[in-house]
């Protein structure tokens, strides 16, 4: 590896140059070229459907493990610790295993923990520390500043409980069909909450997360906006305000354009209704 002052040229497994890595890099193990790519505000990389996708997709809100790994690489160095207080089927934990980081996940529903453990066994992936329980309680037993990065995908208000469409759907010369249900599996058995109650829950949990993150550490949160009953809900903005009130400093809003999502035709001929094919990844720093 030839040196250029404090820089070291790195190569991938195929012998191709990754660019130059600076030994002064305090945030991650990326080269300058890789850093430039991952500082883009839009992620449009096409992630493969793998790691037992069909099994993990029972959850409905799972994220590609390789996307999680890419985010972890951008905000940590090898061997650092990652926390996910809404672990689901373990996308963050699988991502951590792919890039030699340690991770702790907390999931209230044992079913999803079992799915994660099954995926690890089927894929021969290192099992991270996945815990069954309520984050409001489990987080209280964690040591202050014991994590370098927090990466999580929060439950989106009541998206797991509402119908996917309003009214009946009818194709030309076909019979009208009843409204379809959300493809998100229920995160819990609680009754449907108001947006205010949901935001309070998020605030309670992230207030517990803040002391656990090292000073200068980053928080990344997946959150999709929502269109319901003729109104667009900027959930990303609502959640960002909650995070800022809990002493996290906003740094960026990355847009993950999920190229695998199929386009739907909503409101054709009578109203403009967005087909949601992106999610926000809110970036905050302590």
GROMACS .gro file of C-alpha atoms in nm:
model
  286
    1UNK     CA    1   0.000   0.000   0.000
    2UNK     CA    2   0.198   0.303  -0.121
    3UNK     CA    3   0.178   0.609   0.106
    4UNK     CA    4   0.121   0.970   0.001
    5UNK     CA    5   0.209   1.183   0.307
    6UNK     CA    6  -0.059   1.078   0.559
    7UNK     CA    7  -0.269   0.901   0.294
    8UNK     CA    8  -0.277   0.531   0.213
    9UNK     CA    9  -0.413   0.390  -0.111
   10UNK     CA   10  -0.661   0.109  -0.043
   11UNK     CA   11  -0.776  -0.169  -0.274
   12UNK     CA   12  -1.084  -0.391  -0.285
   13UNK     CA   13  -1.083  -0.771  -0.304
   14UNK     CA   14  -1.058  -0.754  -0.686
   15UNK     CA   15  -0.741  -0.542  -0.673
   16UNK     CA   16  -0.914  -0.221  -0.785
   17UNK     CA   17  -0.822   0.102  -0.608
   18UNK     CA   18  -1.075   0.234  -0.356
   19UNK     CA   19  -0.893   0.566  -0.344
   20UNK     CA   20  -0.680   0.719  -0.071
   21UNK     CA   21  -0.755   0.691   0.301
   22UNK     CA   22  -0.629   0.959   0.536
   23UNK     CA   23  -0.497   0.853   0.875
   24UNK     CA   24  -0.653   1.173   1.012
   25UNK     CA   25  -1.003   1.042   0.937
   26UNK     CA   26  -1.177   1.037   1.276
   27UNK     CA   27  -1.524   0.934   1.158
   28UNK     CA   28  -1.496   0.624   0.939
   29UNK     CA   29  -1.269   0.398   0.735
   30UNK     CA   30  -1.371   0.541   0.397
   31UNK     CA   31  -1.137   0.678   0.135
   32UNK     CA   32  -1.191   1.027   0.000
   33UNK     CA   33  -1.361   0.887  -0.310
   34UNK     CA   34  -1.596   0.674  -0.099
   35UNK     CA   35  -1.664   0.963   0.139
   36UNK     CA   36  -1.764   1.181  -0.158
   37UNK     CA   37  -2.009   0.917  -0.278
   38UNK     CA   38  -2.169   0.862   0.063
   39UNK     CA   39  -2.209   1.233   0.134
   40UNK     CA   40  -2.459   1.260  -0.154
   41UNK     CA   41  -2.806   1.365  -0.039
   42UNK     CA   42  -2.982   1.099  -0.250
   43UNK     CA   43  -2.916   0.723  -0.225
   44UNK     CA   44  -3.026   0.551  -0.545
   45UNK     CA   45  -2.811   0.240  -0.524
   46UNK     CA   46  -2.994  -0.076  -0.627
   47UNK     CA   47  -2.976  -0.319  -0.333
   48UNK     CA   48  -3.023  -0.691  -0.402
   49UNK     CA   49  -3.314  -0.886  -0.258
   50UNK     CA   50  -3.126  -1.130  -0.038
   51UNK     CA   51  -3.063  -1.246   0.320
   52UNK     CA   52  -3.388  -1.445   0.328
   53UNK     CA   53  -3.587  -1.145   0.206
   54UNK     CA   54  -3.912  -1.339   0.187
   55UNK     CA   55  -3.875  -1.446   0.549
   56UNK     CA   56  -3.780  -1.099   0.671
   57UNK     CA   57  -4.053  -0.936   0.463
   58UNK     CA   58  -4.318  -1.076   0.697
   59UNK     CA   59  -4.236  -0.769   0.903
   60UNK     CA   60  -4.323  -0.533   0.618
   61UNK     CA   61  -4.089  -0.258   0.740
   62UNK     CA   62  -3.755  -0.435   0.696
   63UNK     CA   63  -3.462  -0.254   0.534
   64UNK     CA   64  -3.189  -0.402   0.308
   65UNK     CA   65  -2.903  -0.521   0.534
   66UNK     CA   66  -2.649  -0.395   0.280
   67UNK     CA   67  -2.801  -0.045   0.293
   68UNK     CA   68  -2.769  -0.058   0.672
   69UNK     CA   69  -2.408  -0.177   0.633
   70UNK     CA   70  -2.332   0.115   0.401
   71UNK     CA   71  -2.473   0.365   0.652
   72UNK     CA   72  -2.280   0.202   0.937
   73UNK     CA   73  -1.958   0.223   0.734
   74UNK     CA   74  -2.020   0.595   0.672
   75UNK     CA   75  -2.057   0.681   1.040
   76UNK     CA   76  -1.828   0.437   1.225
   77UNK     CA   77  -1.491   0.268   1.219
   78UNK     CA   78  -1.438  -0.107   1.232
   79UNK     CA   79  -1.509  -0.252   1.576
   80UNK     CA   80  -1.734   0.032   1.693
   81UNK     CA   81  -2.072  -0.028   1.860
   82UNK     CA   82  -2.413   0.037   1.705
   83UNK     CA   83  -2.754   0.059   1.875
   84UNK     CA   84  -3.098  -0.003   1.724
   85UNK     CA   85  -3.386   0.062   1.969
   86UNK     CA   86  -3.649  -0.052   1.711
   87UNK     CA   87  -3.468  -0.355   1.572
   88UNK     CA   88  -3.754  -0.534   1.393
   89UNK     CA   89  -3.612  -0.829   1.198
   90UNK     CA   90  -3.259  -0.702   1.246
   91UNK     CA   91  -3.159  -0.511   0.933
   92UNK     CA   92  -2.922  -0.294   1.137
   93UNK     CA   93  -2.773  -0.597   1.314
   94UNK     CA   94  -2.723  -0.786   0.988
   95UNK     CA   95  -2.560  -0.475   0.843
   96UNK     CA   96  -2.325  -0.453   1.142
   97UNK     CA   97  -2.220  -0.815   1.093
   98UNK     CA   98  -2.144  -0.746   0.727
   99UNK     CA   99  -1.893  -0.474   0.816
  100UNK     CA  100  -1.731  -0.602   1.137
  101UNK     CA  101  -1.913  -0.383   1.387
  102UNK     CA  102  -2.083  -0.484   1.710
  103UNK     CA  103  -2.453  -0.410   1.749
  104UNK     CA  104  -2.729  -0.428   2.007
  105UNK     CA  105  -3.092  -0.441   1.895
  106UNK     CA  106  -3.407  -0.410   2.104
  107UNK     CA  107  -3.738  -0.545   1.973
  108UNK     CA  108  -4.065  -0.565   2.164
  109UNK     CA  109  -4.209  -0.848   1.953
  110UNK     CA  110  -4.039  -1.185   2.006
  111UNK     CA  111  -4.164  -1.306   1.669
  112UNK     CA  112  -3.930  -1.068   1.487
  113UNK     CA  113  -3.636  -1.162   1.708
  114UNK     CA  114  -3.697  -1.526   1.619
  115UNK     CA  115  -3.701  -1.434   1.248
  116UNK     CA  116  -3.369  -1.251   1.287
  117UNK     CA  117  -3.208  -1.549   1.462
  118UNK     CA  118  -3.339  -1.782   1.193
  119UNK     CA  119  -3.197  -1.562   0.915
  120UNK     CA  120  -2.855  -1.559   1.083
  121UNK     CA  121  -2.851  -1.938   1.099
  122UNK     CA  122  -2.968  -1.983   0.741
  123UNK     CA  123  -2.716  -1.728   0.607
  124UNK     CA  124  -2.434  -1.827   0.844
  125UNK     CA  125  -2.407  -1.468   0.968
  126UNK     CA  126  -2.274  -1.373   1.311
  127UNK     CA  127  -2.562  -1.320   1.554
  128UNK     CA  128  -2.548  -0.985   1.726
  129UNK     CA  129  -2.696  -0.901   2.067
  130UNK     CA  130  -3.071  -0.895   1.993
  131UNK     CA  131  -3.288  -0.841   2.299
  132UNK     CA  132  -3.662  -0.890   2.346
  133UNK     CA  133  -3.824  -0.608   2.540
  134UNK     CA  134  -3.958  -0.254   2.551
  135UNK     CA  135  -3.690   0.005   2.471
  136UNK     CA  136  -3.839   0.233   2.738
  137UNK     CA  137  -3.722  -0.019   2.997
  138UNK     CA  138  -3.421  -0.192   2.836
  139UNK     CA  139  -3.240   0.133   2.755
  140UNK     CA  140  -3.242   0.237   3.122
  141UNK     CA  141  -2.994  -0.041   3.205
  142UNK     CA  142  -2.736   0.062   2.941
  143UNK     CA  143  -2.414   0.247   3.032
  144UNK     CA  144  -2.374   0.614   2.935
  145UNK     CA  145  -2.183   0.687   2.613
  146UNK     CA  146  -2.144   0.318   2.532
  147UNK     CA  147  -2.243   0.346   2.163
  148UNK     CA  148  -2.071   0.511   1.867
  149UNK     CA  149  -2.373   0.522   1.634
  150UNK     CA  150  -2.751   0.475   1.646
  151UNK     CA  151  -2.927   0.344   1.336
  152UNK     CA  152  -3.297   0.265   1.349
  153UNK     CA  153  -3.619   0.243   1.154
  154UNK     CA  154  -3.900   0.380   1.368
  155UNK     CA  155  -4.261   0.253   1.352
  156UNK     CA  156  -4.442   0.501   1.128
  157UNK     CA  157  -4.723   0.633   1.347
  158UNK     CA  158  -5.023   0.411   1.260
  159UNK     CA  159  -4.914   0.295   0.915
  160UNK     CA  160  -4.918  -0.069   1.026
  161UNK     CA  161  -5.286  -0.048   1.119
  162UNK     CA  162  -5.459   0.173   0.862
  163UNK     CA  163  -5.603   0.063   0.528
  164UNK     CA  164  -5.373   0.108   0.231
  165UNK     CA  165  -5.640   0.283   0.026
  166UNK     CA  166  -5.972   0.454   0.085
  167UNK     CA  167  -6.294   0.348  -0.080
  168UNK     CA  168  -6.328   0.072  -0.339
  169UNK     CA  169  -6.095   0.008  -0.631
  170UNK     CA  170  -6.228  -0.078  -0.976
  171UNK     CA  171  -6.059  -0.156  -1.307
  172UNK     CA  172  -6.233  -0.098  -1.638
  173UNK     CA  173  -6.496  -0.371  -1.698
  174UNK     CA  174  -6.405  -0.528  -1.363
  175UNK     CA  175  -6.578  -0.562  -1.029
  176UNK     CA  176  -6.514  -0.311  -0.752
  177UNK     CA  177  -6.281  -0.445  -0.482
  178UNK     CA  178  -6.270  -0.354  -0.116
  179UNK     CA  179  -5.994  -0.128   0.013
  180UNK     CA  180  -5.661  -0.302   0.062
  181UNK     CA  181  -5.476  -0.332   0.389
  182UNK     CA  182  -5.130  -0.197   0.466
  183UNK     CA  183  -4.851  -0.442   0.382
  184UNK     CA  184  -4.678  -0.347   0.706
  185UNK     CA  185  -4.717  -0.615   0.969
  186UNK     CA  186  -4.834  -0.498   1.309
  187UNK     CA  187  -4.544  -0.378   1.521
  188UNK     CA  188  -4.742  -0.434   1.840
  189UNK     CA  189  -5.095  -0.496   1.964
  190UNK     CA  190  -5.154  -0.143   2.094
  191UNK     CA  191  -5.464   0.047   1.984
  192UNK     CA  192  -5.420   0.301   1.708
  193UNK     CA  193  -5.249   0.613   1.844
  194UNK     CA  194  -5.289   0.976   1.753
  195UNK     CA  195  -4.991   1.143   1.589
  196UNK     CA  196  -4.928   1.336   1.911
  197UNK     CA  197  -4.918   1.015   2.116
  198UNK     CA  198  -4.683   0.857   1.864
  199UNK     CA  199  -4.449   1.156   1.875
  200UNK     CA  200  -4.448   1.151   2.255
  201UNK     CA  201  -4.348   0.782   2.247
  202UNK     CA  202  -4.065   0.862   2.006
  203UNK     CA  203  -3.951   1.147   2.229
  204UNK     CA  204  -3.952   0.924   2.538
  205UNK     CA  205  -3.735   0.663   2.369
  206UNK     CA  206  -3.489   0.900   2.203
  207UNK     CA  207  -3.445   1.089   2.529
  208UNK     CA  208  -3.316   0.759   2.671
  209UNK     CA  209  -3.095   0.703   2.366
  210UNK     CA  210  -2.918   1.039   2.387
  211UNK     CA  211  -2.707   0.967   2.701
  212UNK     CA  212  -2.601   0.630   2.554
  213UNK     CA  213  -2.445   0.787   2.244
  214UNK     CA  214  -2.087   0.908   2.268
  215UNK     CA  215  -2.032   1.282   2.237
  216UNK     CA  216  -1.989   1.360   1.869
  217UNK     CA  217  -2.162   1.037   1.767
  218UNK     CA  218  -2.430   1.024   1.498
  219UNK     CA  219  -2.792   0.910   1.486
  220UNK     CA  220  -2.960   0.797   1.162
  221UNK     CA  221  -3.336   0.735   1.149
  222UNK     CA  222  -3.543   0.591   0.865
  223UNK     CA  223  -3.881   0.762   0.848
  224UNK     CA  224  -4.132   0.770   0.564
  225UNK     CA  225  -4.383   1.049   0.515
  226UNK     CA  226  -4.748   0.953   0.485
  227UNK     CA  227  -5.055   1.041   0.275
  228UNK     CA  228  -5.384   0.973   0.451
  229UNK     CA  229  -5.742   1.093   0.402
  230UNK     CA  230  -5.652   1.358   0.145
  231UNK     CA  231  -5.365   1.505   0.349
  232UNK     CA  232  -4.987   1.471   0.330
  233UNK     CA  233  -4.823   1.418   0.669
  234UNK     CA  234  -4.462   1.533   0.694
  235UNK     CA  235  -4.370   1.274   0.956
  236UNK     CA  236  -4.000   1.330   0.887
  237UNK     CA  237  -4.035   1.695   0.988
  238UNK     CA  238  -4.245   1.608   1.294
  239UNK     CA  239  -3.990   1.353   1.411
  240UNK     CA  240  -3.696   1.584   1.336
  241UNK     CA  241  -3.846   1.844   1.571
  242UNK     CA  242  -3.875   1.579   1.844
  243UNK     CA  243  -3.512   1.474   1.798
  244UNK     CA  244  -3.389   1.832   1.811
  245UNK     CA  245  -3.579   1.891   2.134
  246UNK     CA  246  -3.393   1.589   2.275
  247UNK     CA  247  -3.053   1.755   2.222
  248UNK     CA  248  -2.966   1.602   1.886
  249UNK     CA  249  -2.830   1.846   1.625
  250UNK     CA  250  -2.975   1.807   1.273
  251UNK     CA  251  -2.706   1.745   1.011
  252UNK     CA  252  -2.880   1.614   0.698
  253UNK     CA  253  -3.184   1.454   0.542
  254UNK     CA  254  -3.073   1.176   0.310
  255UNK     CA  255  -3.330   1.055   0.059
  256UNK     CA  256  -3.333   0.683  -0.007
  257UNK     CA  257  -3.492   0.636  -0.348
  258UNK     CA  258  -3.599   0.272  -0.341
  259UNK     CA  259  -3.568   0.171  -0.705
  260UNK     CA  260  -3.730  -0.165  -0.629
  261UNK     CA  261  -4.064  -0.003  -0.537
  262UNK     CA  262  -4.334  -0.034  -0.799
  263UNK     CA  263  -4.519   0.277  -0.909
  264UNK     CA  264  -4.892   0.289  -0.841
  265UNK     CA  265  -5.154   0.510  -1.001
  266UNK     CA  266  -5.343   0.694  -0.729
  267UNK     CA  267  -5.610   0.959  -0.784
  268UNK     CA  268  -5.600   0.925  -1.164
  269UNK     CA  269  -5.832   1.174  -1.340
  270UNK     CA  270  -5.951   1.342  -1.020
  271UNK     CA  271  -5.676   1.428  -0.772
  272UNK     CA  272  -5.298   1.434  -0.734
  273UNK     CA  273  -5.191   1.165  -0.489
  274UNK     CA  274  -4.816   1.089  -0.455
  275UNK     CA  275  -4.679   0.741  -0.512
  276UNK     CA  276  -4.430   0.712  -0.226
  277UNK     CA  277  -4.109   0.554  -0.356
  278UNK     CA  278  -3.864   0.721  -0.120
  279UNK     CA  279  -3.788   0.737   0.249
  280UNK     CA  280  -3.606   0.994   0.455
  281UNK     CA  281  -3.296   0.907   0.655
  282UNK     CA  282  -3.263   1.180   0.916
  283UNK     CA  283  -2.903   1.240   1.025
  284UNK     CA  284  -2.840   1.396   1.367
  285UNK     CA  285  -2.529   1.444   1.580
  286UNK     CA  286  -2.480   1.456   1.956
   0.00000   0.00000   0.00000
